[in-house]
Short mmCIF file of the C-alpha atoms (twelve columns), coordinates in Angstrom:
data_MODEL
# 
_entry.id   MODEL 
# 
loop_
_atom_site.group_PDB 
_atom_site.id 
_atom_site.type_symbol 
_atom_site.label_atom_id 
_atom_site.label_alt_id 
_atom_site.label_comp_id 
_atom_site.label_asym_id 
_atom_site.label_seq_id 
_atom_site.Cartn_x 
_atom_site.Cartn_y 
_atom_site.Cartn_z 
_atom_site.pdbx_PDB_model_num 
ATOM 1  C CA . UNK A 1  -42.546  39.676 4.030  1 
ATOM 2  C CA . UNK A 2  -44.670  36.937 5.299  1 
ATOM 3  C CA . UNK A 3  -47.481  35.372 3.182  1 
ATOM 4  C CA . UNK A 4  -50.932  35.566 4.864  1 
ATOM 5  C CA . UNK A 5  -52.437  32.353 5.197  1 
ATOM 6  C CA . UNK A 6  -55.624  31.710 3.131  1 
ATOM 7  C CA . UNK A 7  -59.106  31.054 5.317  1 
ATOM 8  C CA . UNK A 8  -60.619  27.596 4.853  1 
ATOM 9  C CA . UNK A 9  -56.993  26.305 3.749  1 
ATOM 10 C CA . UNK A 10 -55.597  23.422 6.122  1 
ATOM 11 C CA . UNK A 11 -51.812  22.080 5.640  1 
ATOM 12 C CA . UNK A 12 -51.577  18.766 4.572  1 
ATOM 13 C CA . UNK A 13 -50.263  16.480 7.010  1 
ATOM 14 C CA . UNK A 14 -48.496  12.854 6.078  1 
ATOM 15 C CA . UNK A 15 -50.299  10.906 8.590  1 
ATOM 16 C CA . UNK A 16 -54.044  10.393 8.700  1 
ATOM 17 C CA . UNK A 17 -56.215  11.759 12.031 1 
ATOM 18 C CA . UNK A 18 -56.814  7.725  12.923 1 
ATOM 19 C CA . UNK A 19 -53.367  7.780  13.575 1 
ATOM 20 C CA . UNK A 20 -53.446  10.316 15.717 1 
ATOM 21 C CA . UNK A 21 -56.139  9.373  18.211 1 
ATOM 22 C CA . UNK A 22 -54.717  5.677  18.344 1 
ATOM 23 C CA . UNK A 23 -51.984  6.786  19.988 1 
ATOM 24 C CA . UNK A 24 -53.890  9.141  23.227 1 
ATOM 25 C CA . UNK A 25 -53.365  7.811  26.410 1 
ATOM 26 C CA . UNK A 26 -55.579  4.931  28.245 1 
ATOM 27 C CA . UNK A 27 -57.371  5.783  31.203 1 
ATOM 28 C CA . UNK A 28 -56.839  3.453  34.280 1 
ATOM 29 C CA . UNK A 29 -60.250  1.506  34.767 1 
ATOM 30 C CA . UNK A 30 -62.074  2.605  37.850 1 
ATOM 31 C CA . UNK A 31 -63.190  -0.231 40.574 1 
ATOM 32 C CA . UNK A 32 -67.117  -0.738 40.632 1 
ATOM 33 C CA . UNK A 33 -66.508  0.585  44.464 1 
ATOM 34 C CA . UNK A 34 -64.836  3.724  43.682 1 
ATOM 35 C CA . UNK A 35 -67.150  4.671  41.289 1 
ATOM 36 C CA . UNK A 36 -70.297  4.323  43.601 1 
ATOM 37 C CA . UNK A 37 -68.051  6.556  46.225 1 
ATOM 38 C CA . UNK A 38 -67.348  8.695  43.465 1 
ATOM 39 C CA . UNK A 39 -71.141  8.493  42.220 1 
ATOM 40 C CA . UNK A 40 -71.807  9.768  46.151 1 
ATOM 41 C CA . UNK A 41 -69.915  12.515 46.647 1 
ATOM 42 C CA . UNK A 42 -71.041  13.796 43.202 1 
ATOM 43 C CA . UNK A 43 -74.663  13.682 44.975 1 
ATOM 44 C CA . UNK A 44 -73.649  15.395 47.880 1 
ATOM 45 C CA . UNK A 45 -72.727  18.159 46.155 1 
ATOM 46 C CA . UNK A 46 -76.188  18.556 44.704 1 
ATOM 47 C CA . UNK A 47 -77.846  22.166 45.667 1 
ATOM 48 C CA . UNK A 48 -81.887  21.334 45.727 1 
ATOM 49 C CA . UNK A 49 -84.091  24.485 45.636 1 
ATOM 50 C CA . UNK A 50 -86.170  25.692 48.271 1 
ATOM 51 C CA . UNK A 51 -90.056  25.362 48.419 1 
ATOM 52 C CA . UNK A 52 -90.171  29.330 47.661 1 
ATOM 53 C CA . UNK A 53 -87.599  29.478 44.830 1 
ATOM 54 C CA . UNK A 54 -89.459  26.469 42.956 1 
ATOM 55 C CA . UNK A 55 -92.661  28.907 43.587 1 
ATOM 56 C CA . UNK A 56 -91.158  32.205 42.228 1 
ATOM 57 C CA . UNK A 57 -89.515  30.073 39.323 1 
ATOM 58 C CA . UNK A 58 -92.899  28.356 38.151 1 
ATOM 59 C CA . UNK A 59 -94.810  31.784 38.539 1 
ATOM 60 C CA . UNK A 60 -92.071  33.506 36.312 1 
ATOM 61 C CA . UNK A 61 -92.908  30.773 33.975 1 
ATOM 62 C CA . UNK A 62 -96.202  30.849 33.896 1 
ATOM 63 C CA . UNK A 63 -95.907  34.496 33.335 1 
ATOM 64 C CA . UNK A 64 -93.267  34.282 30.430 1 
ATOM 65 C CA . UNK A 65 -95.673  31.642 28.808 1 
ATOM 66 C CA . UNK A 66 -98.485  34.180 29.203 1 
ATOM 67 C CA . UNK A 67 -96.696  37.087 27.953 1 
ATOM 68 C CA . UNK A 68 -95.503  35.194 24.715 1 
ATOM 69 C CA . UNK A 69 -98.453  33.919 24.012 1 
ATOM 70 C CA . UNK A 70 -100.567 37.177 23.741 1 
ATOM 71 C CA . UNK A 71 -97.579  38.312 21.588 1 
ATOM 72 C CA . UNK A 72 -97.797  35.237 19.022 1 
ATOM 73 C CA . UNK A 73 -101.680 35.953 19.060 1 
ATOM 74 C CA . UNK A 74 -101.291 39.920 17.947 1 
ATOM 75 C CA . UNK A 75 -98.578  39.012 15.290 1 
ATOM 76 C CA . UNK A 76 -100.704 36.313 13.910 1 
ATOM 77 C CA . UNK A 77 -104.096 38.388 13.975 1 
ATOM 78 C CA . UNK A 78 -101.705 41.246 12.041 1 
ATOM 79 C CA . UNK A 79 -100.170 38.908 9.989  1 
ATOM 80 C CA . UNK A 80 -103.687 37.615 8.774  1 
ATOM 81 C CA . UNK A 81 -104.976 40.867 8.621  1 
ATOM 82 C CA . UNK A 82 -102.649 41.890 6.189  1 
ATOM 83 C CA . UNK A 83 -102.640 38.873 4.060  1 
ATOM 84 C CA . UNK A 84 -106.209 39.580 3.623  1 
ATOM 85 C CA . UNK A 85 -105.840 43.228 2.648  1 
ATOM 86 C CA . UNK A 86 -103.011 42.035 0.390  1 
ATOM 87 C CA . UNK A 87 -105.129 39.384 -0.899 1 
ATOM 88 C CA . UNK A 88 -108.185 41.225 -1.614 1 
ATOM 89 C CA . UNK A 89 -106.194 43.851 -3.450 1 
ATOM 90 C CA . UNK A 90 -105.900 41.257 -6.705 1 
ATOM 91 C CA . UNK A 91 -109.407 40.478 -7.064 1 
# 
């Protein structure tokens, strides 16, 4: 029957990690021109949003920020509320 190998245990290995990533493979250099070209199709690729997205997106934000702010303001008026009550009980 097989032993079950222990969590949080890692076999000991006789070379050290340093040794390990010394010997990955270099990547060829890439020419200042290629990498512009490269650079430019990356950009070409880019997706902007429309006028009426950006709109939709920054009222949904503006909403959100709304919303969780009248939240933090009820928990925080409870939260003092209580602490008072609690407060006032010891004197």
């Amino acid at each position: 029957m097989a032993k079950a190998k222990t969590p949080g245990r890692r076999p000991q290995t006789a070379q050290p990690a340093i040794a390990v990533a010394a010997d990955a493979p270099k990547k060829p250099r890439t020419s200042i021109p290629q990498f512009i070209s490269q650079v430019n199709a990356e950009r070409r690729k880019i997706v902007w949003p429309s006028r009426k997205e950006t709109w939709i997106t920054s009222v949904m934000v503006f909403i959100m920020v709304a919303l969780a702010s009248v939240f933090f303001f009820l928990v925080d008026t409870a939260l003092a509320f209580a602490s008072r009550n609690i407060l006032a009980i010891g004197q």
